[in-house]
Coordinates of C-alpha atoms in Angstrom, one line a residue:
M1 CA 140.3 188.8 -111.3
V2 CA 138.9 189.9 -108.0
D3 CA 140.8 192.8 -106.3
D4 CA 139.1 192.5 -103.0
T5 CA 140.8 190.8 -100.1
W6 CA 139.7 187.3 -99.2
S7 CA 137.8 188.5 -96.1
S8 CA 135.7 190.9 -98.2
A9 CA 135.1 188.2 -100.7
L10 CA 134.1 185.8 -98.0
H11 CA 131.7 188.4 -96.5
R12 CA 130.0 188.8 -99.8
L13 CA 129.8 185.1 -100.2
W14 CA 128.0 184.7 -96.9
Q15 CA 125.6 187.5 -97.9
A16 CA 124.9 185.8 -101.3
A17 CA 124.3 182.5 -99.5
S18 CA 121.7 184.0 -97.2
R19 CA 119.7 185.2 -100.3
A20 CA 120.3 182.2 -102.6
E21 CA 117.4 180.1 -103.6
E22 CA 119.7 177.4 -105.1
V23 CA 123.3 176.6 -104.6
A24 CA 124.0 177.3 -108.2
A25 CA 123.7 181.0 -107.6
L26 CA 126.9 180.9 -105.4
A27 CA 129.1 179.6 -108.2
D28 CA 130.6 182.9 -109.3
D29 CA 131.0 184.1 -105.7
V30 CA 132.9 180.9 -104.9
Y31 CA 135.1 180.3 -108.0
A32 CA 136.3 183.9 -108.6
P33 CA 137.8 184.5 -105.0
L34 CA 139.4 181.0 -105.1
L35 CA 141.0 181.7 -108.4
A36 CA 142.3 185.0 -107.0
T37 CA 144.3 183.1 -104.5
P38 CA 148.0 183.2 -105.4
G39 CA 149.1 180.0 -107.2
V40 CA 145.6 178.8 -108.0
H41 CA 144.9 178.3 -111.8
L42 CA 141.7 176.2 -112.0
V43 CA 138.6 175.4 -109.9
V44 CA 136.5 172.3 -110.7
G45 CA 133.2 171.5 -108.9
T46 CA 131.4 168.2 -109.1
R47 CA 128.1 166.9 -107.8
W48 CA 127.4 163.2 -107.1
D49 CA 124.3 161.3 -106.0
G50 CA 124.2 158.5 -103.5
K51 CA 124.8 155.8 -106.2
H52 CA 128.2 157.4 -107.2
V53 CA 126.7 158.8 -110.3
L54 CA 128.3 162.0 -111.6
R55 CA 125.5 164.5 -112.2
Y56 CA 127.3 167.7 -112.8
M57 CA 130.7 169.2 -113.4
R58 CA 131.8 172.9 -113.6
A59 CA 135.3 174.1 -114.4
L60 CA 136.6 177.7 -114.5
S61 CA 140.2 178.6 -115.2
A62 CA 142.1 181.8 -114.2
G63 CA 141.7 184.6 -116.7
S64 CA 138.5 183.2 -118.1
D65 CA 134.9 184.5 -117.5
T66 CA 133.2 181.5 -119.1
P67 CA 132.9 178.2 -117.2
V68 CA 132.7 174.8 -118.8
I69 CA 129.6 173.1 -117.6
V70 CA 128.8 169.4 -118.1
A71 CA 125.5 167.7 -117.1
T72 CA 125.7 164.0 -117.2
T73 CA 124.5 160.7 -115.5
R74 CA 127.9 158.9 -115.7
S75 CA 128.2 156.0 -113.2
M76 CA 131.6 155.9 -111.6
P77 CA 131.8 153.1 -109.0
G78 CA 135.5 153.9 -108.4
A79 CA 134.6 157.3 -107.0
A80 CA 133.1 155.5 -103.9
V81 CA 136.4 155.8 -102.1
R82 CA 136.1 159.6 -102.3
E83 CA 132.7 159.8 -100.8
P84 CA 132.9 161.7 -97.5
G85 CA 131.4 160.8 -94.2
G86 CA 130.0 163.4 -91.8
E87 CA 132.8 166.0 -92.1
P88 CA 134.5 167.6 -95.2
V89 CA 137.7 165.8 -96.3
V90 CA 140.7 167.8 -97.7
T91 CA 143.3 166.0 -99.7
R92 CA 146.5 166.9 -101.7
S93 CA 147.6 164.9 -104.7
A94 CA 149.7 165.2 -107.8
V95 CA 147.9 165.7 -111.1
D96 CA 149.9 163.0 -112.8
G97 CA 148.8 160.4 -110.2
M98 CA 145.1 160.9 -110.6
D99 CA 143.0 157.9 -111.6
D100 CA 140.4 158.9 -114.2
S101 CA 137.9 156.3 -112.8
M102 CA 137.9 158.2 -109.6
W103 CA 138.6 161.7 -110.7
P104 CA 136.5 162.9 -113.7
E105 CA 138.0 166.4 -112.9
A106 CA 141.4 165.1 -114.1
E107 CA 140.7 166.0 -117.7
F108 CA 140.5 169.6 -116.8
L109 CA 143.1 169.6 -114.1
R110 CA 145.8 168.2 -116.4
Q111 CA 145.3 171.2 -118.7
A112 CA 146.2 173.7 -115.9
P113 CA 149.7 174.9 -115.4
G114 CA 149.8 173.6 -111.8
A115 CA 151.2 170.2 -110.9
A116 CA 149.3 169.6 -107.7
V117 CA 145.7 169.4 -106.7
V118 CA 144.0 170.5 -103.4
A119 CA 140.5 169.0 -103.2
C120 CA 137.7 169.0 -100.6
T121 CA 134.8 166.5 -100.7
F122 CA 131.8 167.2 -98.6
R123 CA 128.3 165.9 -98.0
L124 CA 125.3 168.1 -98.8
D125 CA 122.5 165.8 -97.7
Q126 CA 121.7 162.1 -97.4
R127 CA 121.2 161.7 -101.1
G128 CA 124.4 163.1 -102.4
W129 CA 127.8 164.7 -102.0
A130 CA 130.0 167.2 -103.8
A131 CA 133.7 168.2 -104.4
L132 CA 135.8 171.2 -105.1
A133 CA 139.2 170.7 -106.7
L134 CA 141.9 173.4 -107.2
A135 CA 144.9 173.1 -109.5
V136 CA 147.9 174.9 -107.9
D137 CA 151.5 175.5 -108.8
G138 CA 154.6 175.5 -106.7
T139 CA 154.2 179.2 -105.6
A140 CA 150.9 178.5 -103.8
D141 CA 150.8 178.5 -100.0
L142 CA 149.0 175.2 -99.5
S143 CA 147.9 176.0 -96.0
V144 CA 146.3 179.3 -97.2
V145 CA 144.7 177.4 -100.1
E146 CA 143.3 174.7 -97.8
S147 CA 141.9 177.3 -95.4
R148 CA 140.1 179.3 -98.1
L149 CA 138.8 176.1 -99.7
T150 CA 137.3 174.8 -96.4
Q151 CA 135.8 178.2 -95.6
A152 CA 134.2 178.3 -99.1
V153 CA 132.8 174.8 -98.5
D154 CA 131.4 175.9 -95.1
V155 CA 129.4 178.6 -96.9
I156 CA 128.2 176.1 -99.6
V157 CA 127.0 173.6 -97.0
A158 CA 125.4 176.3 -94.9
C159 CA 123.6 177.7 -97.9
H160 CA 122.4 174.2 -99.0
T161 CA 121.2 173.5 -95.4
G162 CA 119.3 176.8 -95.3
I163 CA 117.7 176.2 -98.7
L164 CA 116.6 172.7 -97.5
Q165 CA 115.2 174.2 -94.3
R166 CA 113.4 177.0 -96.1
G167 CA 112.0 174.4 -98.5
R168 CA 110.8 172.2 -95.6
E169 CA 109.2 175.2 -94.0
A170 CA 107.6 176.3 -97.2
R171 CA 106.4 172.7 -97.8
R172 CA 105.0 172.5 -94.3
A173 CA 103.2 175.8 -94.8
S174 CA 101.9 174.5 -98.1
D175 CA 100.9 171.2 -96.6
D176 CA 99.1 173.0 -93.7
A177 CA 97.2 175.2 -96.2
L178 CA 96.3 172.2 -98.3
L179 CA 95.1 170.3 -95.3
A180 CA 93.0 173.3 -94.2
E181 CA 91.5 173.8 -97.7
A182 CA 90.9 170.0 -97.8
S183 CA 89.0 170.1 -94.6
L184 CA 86.9 173.0 -95.8
Q185 CA 86.1 171.4 -99.1
M186 CA 85.4 168.0 -97.6
D187 CA 83.3 169.3 -94.8
S188 CA 81.2 171.4 -97.1
S189 CA 79.3 168.4 -98.3
L190 CA 77.3 165.8 -96.4
D191 CA 76.8 163.6 -99.4
V192 CA 79.0 160.5 -99.1
E193 CA 80.0 160.1 -102.8
D194 CA 80.4 163.8 -103.3
T195 CA 82.7 163.9 -100.2
L196 CA 84.8 161.1 -101.6
R197 CA 85.0 162.8 -105.0
R198 CA 86.2 166.0 -103.3
V199 CA 88.9 164.0 -101.5
A200 CA 90.3 162.8 -104.9
R201 CA 90.0 166.2 -106.6
I202 CA 91.8 168.0 -103.7
A203 CA 94.8 165.7 -103.8
V204 CA 95.5 165.9 -107.5
P205 CA 97.9 167.4 -108.6
A206 CA 98.9 169.0 -105.3
V207 CA 99.7 165.7 -103.5
A208 CA 99.9 163.1 -106.3
D209 CA 99.4 162.6 -110.0
G210 CA 96.5 160.4 -109.5
A211 CA 94.1 159.3 -106.7
L212 CA 91.7 156.4 -106.1
V213 CA 89.2 156.4 -103.3
H214 CA 87.3 153.3 -102.0
L215 CA 84.6 153.0 -99.5
L216 CA 84.6 150.0 -97.2
R217 CA 81.3 148.1 -97.5
S218 CA 80.4 144.8 -95.8
E219 CA 81.2 142.9 -99.0
G220 CA 84.5 144.6 -99.4
P221 CA 86.1 147.7 -100.9
E222 CA 83.7 149.7 -103.2
F223 CA 85.2 152.0 -105.8
V224 CA 83.8 155.5 -105.6
A225 CA 86.1 158.1 -107.2
A226 CA 89.3 158.5 -109.2
T227 CA 91.1 161.5 -110.8
H228 CA 94.4 162.0 -112.7
V229 CA 96.2 164.9 -114.2
A230 CA 95.9 163.2 -117.6
V231 CA 92.4 162.4 -118.9
Q232 CA 93.4 159.1 -120.5
Q233 CA 95.1 157.9 -117.4
Q234 CA 92.1 158.9 -115.3
R235 CA 89.9 156.5 -117.4
A236 CA 92.5 153.8 -116.7
L237 CA 92.5 154.6 -113.0
E238 CA 88.7 154.4 -112.9
E239 CA 88.8 151.0 -114.6
A240 CA 91.5 149.7 -112.2
G241 CA 89.5 151.0 -109.2
R242 CA 86.4 149.2 -110.3
H243 CA 87.7 145.9 -111.7
D244 CA 91.4 145.3 -111.2
P245 CA 91.9 142.1 -109.1
W246 CA 95.4 143.0 -108.0
L247 CA 94.2 146.3 -106.5
A248 CA 91.1 144.7 -105.0
A249 CA 93.2 142.0 -103.3
L250 CA 95.7 144.5 -102.0
L251 CA 93.0 146.7 -100.5
A252 CA 91.4 143.6 -98.9
R253 CA 94.8 142.6 -97.4
R254 CA 95.4 146.0 -96.0
G255 CA 92.4 145.6 -93.7
E256 CA 92.7 147.9 -90.7
D257 CA 96.4 148.6 -91.1
E258 CA 96.8 152.2 -90.1
D259 CA 100.3 152.9 -91.6
T260 CA 100.6 154.3 -95.0
V261 CA 102.4 151.9 -97.3
F262 CA 104.6 152.9 -100.3
L263 CA 105.0 150.5 -103.2
S264 CA 107.3 150.7 -106.2
G265 CA 109.5 148.7 -108.5
A266 CA 109.0 144.9 -108.1
A267 CA 106.2 145.5 -105.6
L268 CA 104.1 146.8 -108.4
E269 CA 104.6 143.8 -110.7
G270 CA 101.2 142.5 -112.0
S271 CA 99.5 145.8 -111.0
P272 CA 97.8 148.3 -113.3
F273 CA 100.6 150.7 -112.3
A274 CA 103.6 148.6 -113.3
E275 CA 104.3 150.4 -116.6
A276 CA 102.6 153.7 -115.9
G277 CA 105.6 155.8 -115.0
G278 CA 108.7 155.1 -117.0
T279 CA 111.1 152.3 -117.8
D280 CA 113.6 152.1 -115.0
G281 CA 111.3 150.4 -112.5
G282 CA 113.4 151.7 -109.6
A283 CA 112.1 151.9 -106.1
N284 CA 110.4 155.1 -105.0
G285 CA 111.8 157.1 -107.8
S286 CA 114.9 159.3 -107.5
A287 CA 115.1 162.9 -106.4
N288 CA 118.1 164.6 -108.1
G289 CA 117.7 168.2 -107.1
G290 CA 120.7 170.5 -107.4
A291 CA 123.1 171.0 -104.5
D292 CA 126.8 171.0 -105.1
G293 CA 129.7 173.5 -105.1
G294 CA 128.3 174.7 -108.4
A295 CA 124.7 173.9 -108.9
N296 CA 122.0 172.2 -111.0
T297 CA 122.7 174.5 -113.9
T298 CA 123.3 173.1 -117.4
A299 CA 124.8 174.4 -120.6
A300 CA 122.4 175.7 -123.2
G301 CA 120.3 172.9 -124.8
A302 CA 121.3 170.3 -122.1
R303 CA 118.6 168.5 -120.2
P304 CA 118.5 169.1 -116.4
A305 CA 119.5 166.1 -114.4
G306 CA 116.5 164.2 -113.0
D307 CA 114.1 165.3 -115.7
G308 CA 112.2 162.8 -117.9
P309 CA 110.0 159.8 -116.8
H310 CA 110.1 158.9 -113.2
P311 CA 109.4 155.4 -111.7
T312 CA 105.8 155.0 -110.5
V313 CA 105.2 155.0 -106.8
V314 CA 101.9 154.1 -105.2
S315 CA 100.9 154.8 -101.6
I316 CA 97.8 153.4 -99.8
S317 CA 96.4 155.0 -96.7
T318 CA 93.6 153.6 -94.6
L319 CA 90.7 155.9 -93.8
R320 CA 89.9 155.5 -90.2
A321 CA 87.4 157.6 -88.1
R322 CA 86.0 157.1 -84.7
G323 CA 87.7 153.7 -84.2
R324 CA 86.5 152.2 -87.5
V325 CA 87.8 151.9 -91.0
V326 CA 85.6 153.7 -93.6
G327 CA 87.7 153.2 -96.7
S328 CA 91.1 153.8 -98.3
I329 CA 92.8 156.3 -100.5
T330 CA 95.4 155.3 -103.1
F331 CA 97.8 157.9 -104.5
V332 CA 99.8 157.3 -107.7
Y333 CA 103.0 159.4 -108.1
Q334 CA 105.1 159.9 -111.3
R335 CA 107.4 162.5 -109.9
P336 CA 110.9 162.8 -108.3
E337 CA 111.3 161.3 -104.8
A338 CA 111.8 164.8 -103.4
R339 CA 108.3 165.7 -104.3
L340 CA 106.7 162.7 -102.7
P341 CA 104.6 163.5 -99.5
D342 CA 105.8 162.1 -96.3
S343 CA 103.8 159.6 -94.2
A344 CA 102.9 162.1 -91.5
F345 CA 101.2 164.4 -94.1
L346 CA 99.3 161.5 -95.7
R347 CA 98.2 160.3 -92.3
S348 CA 96.8 163.8 -91.5
L349 CA 95.1 164.0 -94.9
A350 CA 93.6 160.5 -94.4
T351 CA 92.4 161.3 -90.9
R352 CA 90.6 164.5 -92.2
A353 CA 89.2 162.7 -95.2
A354 CA 88.0 159.8 -93.0
L355 CA 86.2 162.1 -90.6
A356 CA 84.5 164.0 -93.4
I357 CA 83.4 160.6 -95.0
D358 CA 82.3 159.3 -91.6
N359 CA 80.3 162.4 -91.0
A360 CA 78.6 162.0 -94.4
L361 CA 77.9 158.3 -93.6
L362 CA 76.4 159.2 -90.3
Y363 CA 74.3 162.0 -91.9
E364 CA 73.1 159.5 -94.5
L365 CA 72.1 157.0 -91.8
R366 CA 70.4 159.8 -89.9
R367 CA 68.6 161.0 -93.0
T368 CA 67.4 157.5 -93.7
A369 CA 66.2 157.1 -90.2
V370 CA 64.5 160.5 -90.0
L371 CA 62.8 160.0 -93.4
S372 CA 61.6 156.6 -92.3
L373 CA 60.2 158.0 -89.1
Q374 CA 58.6 160.9 -91.0
E375 CA 57.0 158.4 -93.3
H376 CA 55.5 156.5 -90.3
L377 CA 54.1 159.7 -89.0
L378 CA 52.2 160.2 -92.2
P379 CA 49.6 157.9 -93.9
S380 CA 51.2 155.4 -96.3
Q381 CA 48.4 156.0 -98.8
L382 CA 45.3 158.2 -99.2
P383 CA 41.9 156.7 -99.7
E384 CA 40.5 156.5 -103.2
S385 CA 36.9 157.2 -104.4
V386 CA 35.2 158.2 -107.6
Q387 CA 34.0 161.3 -105.9
W388 CA 37.3 162.9 -104.9
D389 CA 40.8 163.2 -106.3
L390 CA 43.2 163.2 -103.3
S391 CA 46.9 163.9 -103.2
A392 CA 49.5 165.2 -100.7
S393 CA 53.0 166.6 -100.7
Y394 CA 55.6 166.8 -97.9
A395 CA 58.9 168.7 -98.3
V396 CA 61.5 168.6 -95.5
G397 CA 62.9 172.1 -94.9
D398 CA 65.4 171.4 -92.1
P399 CA 69.0 170.7 -93.5
M400 CA 69.9 169.0 -90.2
L401 CA 67.0 166.6 -90.7
D402 CA 65.3 166.7 -87.3
V403 CA 61.9 165.2 -87.5
G404 CA 59.3 167.8 -88.3
G405 CA 55.9 168.3 -86.6
D406 CA 53.7 168.6 -89.8
F407 CA 51.1 165.9 -90.4
Y408 CA 48.1 165.2 -92.5
D409 CA 45.6 162.5 -93.1
A410 CA 42.4 161.6 -95.0
V411 CA 39.7 159.6 -93.1
P412 CA 36.6 157.9 -94.8
R413 CA 33.7 158.2 -92.4
P414 CA 30.7 155.9 -91.8
D415 CA 28.2 158.3 -93.4
G416 CA 30.1 158.4 -96.7
S417 CA 31.8 161.6 -96.1
I418 CA 35.6 162.1 -95.9
A419 CA 37.5 164.0 -93.3
L420 CA 40.7 165.8 -94.2
L421 CA 43.0 167.0 -91.5
I422 CA 46.3 168.8 -91.4
G423 CA 48.4 170.1 -88.5
D424 CA 51.7 171.5 -87.3
V425 CA 53.4 170.8 -83.9
C426 CA 55.6 173.6 -82.6
G427 CA 59.3 172.7 -83.0
R428 CA 61.2 169.7 -84.2
G429 CA 62.8 166.6 -82.9
A430 CA 61.8 163.5 -81.0
E431 CA 59.3 165.3 -78.7
A432 CA 57.6 167.0 -81.6
A433 CA 57.5 163.6 -83.4
A434 CA 55.8 161.9 -80.4
L435 CA 53.2 164.7 -80.2
T436 CA 52.7 164.5 -84.0
G437 CA 51.9 160.8 -83.7
L438 CA 49.5 161.4 -80.8
A439 CA 47.6 164.2 -82.6
R440 CA 47.2 162.5 -85.9
H441 CA 46.1 159.1 -84.5
T442 CA 43.8 160.7 -82.0
L443 CA 42.1 162.8 -84.6
R444 CA 41.9 159.9 -87.0
T445 CA 40.3 157.6 -84.4
L446 CA 37.7 160.3 -83.4
L447 CA 36.8 161.1 -87.0
E448 CA 36.5 157.5 -88.0
E449 CA 34.0 157.1 -85.1
G450 CA 31.8 159.8 -86.7
N451 CA 32.6 162.7 -84.4
D452 CA 32.3 166.1 -86.0
P453 CA 35.4 168.2 -86.5
G454 CA 34.7 170.5 -83.6
T455 CA 34.3 167.7 -81.1
A456 CA 37.4 165.9 -82.5
L457 CA 39.5 169.0 -81.9
S458 CA 38.1 169.6 -78.4
R459 CA 38.8 166.1 -77.3
L460 CA 42.4 166.3 -78.7
N461 CA 42.9 169.5 -76.8
R462 CA 41.7 167.8 -73.6
A463 CA 44.1 164.8 -74.2
L464 CA 47.0 167.2 -74.7
R465 CA 46.2 169.0 -71.5
Q466 CA 45.9 165.8 -69.6
E467 CA 49.3 164.6 -71.0
R468 CA 50.7 168.0 -70.0
A469 CA 52.2 168.3 -73.4
S470 CA 55.0 171.0 -73.4
R471 CA 54.3 172.0 -77.0
F472 CA 51.2 173.5 -78.6
L473 CA 50.0 172.6 -82.1
T474 CA 47.7 174.0 -84.8
A475 CA 45.3 171.9 -86.9
V476 CA 42.4 172.2 -89.2
V477 CA 39.8 169.5 -90.0
A478 CA 37.5 169.6 -93.0
T479 CA 34.8 167.2 -93.9
L480 CA 33.3 166.7 -97.4
T481 CA 29.8 165.3 -97.4
P482 CA 28.3 164.3 -100.8
R483 CA 24.9 165.8 -101.7
P484 CA 22.4 164.4 -104.1
D485 CA 22.9 167.3 -106.6
G486 CA 26.6 166.4 -107.0
T487 CA 27.9 169.2 -104.8
A488 CA 29.5 168.5 -101.4
L489 CA 29.0 170.2 -98.0
L490 CA 32.4 171.5 -96.8
S491 CA 32.5 171.8 -93.0
T492 CA 35.7 173.3 -91.7
C493 CA 37.0 173.7 -88.1
S494 CA 40.3 175.3 -87.3
A495 CA 42.5 175.4 -84.2
G496 CA 44.8 178.4 -84.9
H497 CA 45.8 176.9 -88.3
P498 CA 46.3 178.8 -91.6
P499 CA 42.9 178.8 -93.4
P500 CA 42.4 176.4 -96.3
L501 CA 41.8 177.7 -99.8
V502 CA 39.2 176.7 -102.3
L503 CA 40.1 176.8 -106.0
R504 CA 36.8 177.1 -108.0
S505 CA 36.5 175.6 -111.4
D506 CA 36.5 179.1 -113.0
G507 CA 39.9 179.9 -111.4
T508 CA 38.7 182.0 -108.6
V509 CA 40.3 181.4 -105.2
S510 CA 38.6 182.0 -101.9
E511 CA 39.7 181.5 -98.3
V512 CA 37.7 179.3 -96.0
L513 CA 36.6 181.2 -92.9
S514 CA 38.1 179.6 -89.8
G515 CA 39.3 180.4 -86.3
G516 CA 39.9 178.9 -83.0
L517 CA 42.5 178.7 -80.3
L518 CA 45.7 176.7 -80.5
L519 CA 45.6 173.1 -79.2
G520 CA 47.2 172.3 -75.9
V521 CA 47.1 175.8 -74.4
L522 CA 43.9 176.1 -72.4
D523 CA 41.4 173.6 -70.9
D524 CA 37.8 173.1 -72.1
V525 CA 38.1 174.9 -75.4
S526 CA 35.3 174.5 -78.0
Y527 CA 35.6 174.9 -81.7
E528 CA 33.0 176.1 -84.2
S529 CA 32.6 174.8 -87.8
H530 CA 32.1 176.9 -90.9
E531 CA 30.0 175.4 -93.7
E532 CA 29.9 176.1 -97.4
L533 CA 29.2 174.2 -100.7
I534 CA 31.7 173.2 -103.2
A535 CA 30.8 172.1 -106.7
P536 CA 32.3 169.5 -109.0
D537 CA 35.8 170.3 -110.1
D538 CA 36.3 172.7 -107.1
T539 CA 39.5 171.9 -105.2
L540 CA 40.2 172.3 -101.5
V541 CA 43.8 173.0 -100.5
L542 CA 45.0 172.5 -96.9
F543 CA 48.6 173.4 -96.0
T544 CA 51.0 174.2 -93.1
D545 CA 52.6 177.6 -92.6
G546 CA 55.9 176.3 -94.2
L547 CA 54.1 177.1 -97.5
T548 CA 52.9 180.6 -96.7
E549 CA 55.9 181.7 -94.7
S550 CA 58.5 180.9 -97.3
R551 CA 60.2 184.3 -97.8
E552 CA 62.1 185.6 -100.8
A553 CA 65.2 187.7 -100.7
G554 CA 63.1 190.9 -100.9
G555 CA 61.1 190.0 -97.8
A556 CA 57.9 189.0 -99.5
F557 CA 56.1 185.9 -98.3
F558 CA 54.8 183.2 -100.6
E559 CA 51.4 183.9 -99.0
S560 CA 51.2 187.1 -101.1
V561 CA 51.4 185.2 -104.4
L562 CA 49.7 182.0 -103.3
P563 CA 46.2 182.8 -104.6
A564 CA 47.5 183.7 -108.1
R565 CA 49.8 180.7 -108.2
L566 CA 46.9 178.4 -107.2
S567 CA 44.5 180.1 -109.7
A568 CA 47.0 179.3 -112.5
L569 CA 46.7 175.6 -111.7
R570 CA 43.0 175.4 -112.5
G571 CA 42.1 172.4 -114.5
S572 CA 44.9 170.4 -112.9
G573 CA 44.7 167.2 -110.9
A574 CA 45.3 167.1 -107.1
A575 CA 48.8 165.6 -107.5
H576 CA 50.0 168.3 -109.8
I577 CA 48.6 171.0 -107.6
A578 CA 50.3 169.6 -104.5
E579 CA 53.7 169.0 -106.1
S580 CA 53.7 172.3 -108.0
L581 CA 52.9 174.5 -105.0
A582 CA 55.5 172.8 -102.9
Q583 CA 58.2 173.2 -105.6
Q584 CA 57.2 176.8 -106.2
A585 CA 57.5 177.6 -102.5
E586 CA 60.9 176.0 -102.2
T587 CA 62.1 177.9 -105.3
F588 CA 60.6 181.1 -104.0
R589 CA 62.1 181.1 -100.6
D590 CA 65.5 182.6 -99.8
S591 CA 65.1 182.1 -96.0
G592 CA 63.0 179.8 -93.8
Q593 CA 63.6 176.1 -93.2
D594 CA 60.1 175.0 -92.1
D595 CA 58.7 171.8 -93.6
I596 CA 55.9 172.2 -96.1
A597 CA 52.9 169.9 -96.0
L598 CA 50.0 170.1 -98.5
L599 CA 46.8 168.1 -98.7
V600 CA 44.7 168.7 -101.8
A601 CA 41.2 167.3 -102.5
R602 CA 39.5 167.9 -105.9
W603 CA 35.8 167.2 -105.6
T604 CA 34.5 165.5 -108.7
G605 CA 30.9 164.6 -107.7
V606 CA 30.7 162.5 -110.9
P607 CA 32.5 159.4 -112.2
P608 CA 36.1 160.1 -113.2
D609 CA 35.5 159.2 -116.9
A610 CA 34.0 162.6 -117.3
G611 CA 37.5 163.9 -117.3
L612 CA 39.2 167.0 -116.0
L613 CA 38.5 170.5 -117.2
P614 CA 40.9 171.6 -120.0
R615 CA 44.2 172.6 -118.5
D616 CA 46.0 175.5 -120.0
P617 CA 49.8 175.4 -119.2
R618 CA 50.1 179.0 -120.5
I619 CA 48.1 180.3 -117.6
E620 CA 50.2 178.4 -115.1
Q621 CA 53.5 179.7 -116.6
A622 CA 52.2 183.3 -116.7
A623 CA 51.5 183.2 -113.0
L624 CA 55.1 182.1 -112.3
R625 CA 56.5 185.2 -113.9

């Protein structure tokens, strides 16, 4: 028995209610003071859901420290008359007059010494209600009993309301954190399919048990990604996302509907989700969390109410960004109704996902357009001859995919020689692209007409000054002229460009002497050529500064290792040299985003059936270490 006065007990009850994380924690603080009221012999608490199903019953008699707890799912339609409206309802009745179809508490109340019952029914939330019934004898002051009972109920309702409020606040905080994390994860990729897969992975299991993502194409929804907490069900989801006609028809009907739709029960008949979540087939599942005068506590070994399979619920949200539909996301839930996300959260998640997907789609379109433009600024193919082996490589270094200013070309000339040119316009973007096209086509035309490299560069410089180009550029032009003895005369002229390298057949590497002022800076500039001979199986390598200025984490430039890396490629064809050097530079650099252009010419001087010199891969691998 409790010796404290009721006011002290009520004060402790309010304190306990402010700390409680579930209403069940208040049971001892409620039952004991009520049993201490003179004339009260028994307290029975019950919890009901909205379908008049008894979920829980707890009984404690005076002089006992051990309550009797019953967890059940007993349907009692007769109890509907007891369901309260908005305010608690207090009633008095005789024990003998109780109808068992309405009063499951009667089996306990009849065992108490008292002949009367004072009961209070009260609503906890929209999903259910609860009751407290007290067995009293003739010595009890019923007005005092009713007053204490209603005060105890006030505390219980306030406690439950506070728990729900804190739960909503915690859920909002969790939802906000999830949305923030989702935005970070989705925005970290500009690949469309990777972004869609991230959307699915982020949502499971935090939002749903399974997720399907479709992209809207001109021919209809296209399955992209699926995930589920269970591996076997994930495979089934993927199959449904790709081939299920019910789902395909539903997504097609959804069209541009912006509202999230929830489907369950009969609405899922014929779908791949009809039997995925249990046997009851109810609509939207049922959330049976604890909230009555006692709690959601069960006796040892009993199963908590609401556990077990839950009916499957499916939600479909349209992914809309910048005024157009980009796809849809389908969530599959096999959890209590209380754990289903609300429409506002799903709309926010869908909006963020749609923006991330649309950004990835726009990036993909831009990437395609930029790469197409870049291709048109470069030759579609290089000329072929028995006397030279030509190849080129171009690596885009800018992650934002602005058009770069690097260019190259190879031009057969009337006298049987070939002119190789490579250049780099300052900056990126549309203006740089326009200047790149002008420079390459001007040089190509002049060299095709037989102009020597110095004259071609001087006339290009004059054209740039006349056009008042706002950017400067560097370039180098080299001509290879065959000689009767099988060698070739290499004539090189540079306008501020990195000097080409010559890889000799014995593996030695030399730098071609070159100089000259940048193009587009001053008027009337002349350029001098440097001449030297190259022998069969010697290789000329022209490149832009994106290759040499690739910098590793320690600060060293690729320029410092380039001769050794090139020497290790002796005996290789032009294609392998160009691709290998570009890949090595990209792997080498920790900073720097400049494009890398390479033009490689291996002079054969003899028919190709003579073959390449023996290539030793061990030498190449040793240089990479």
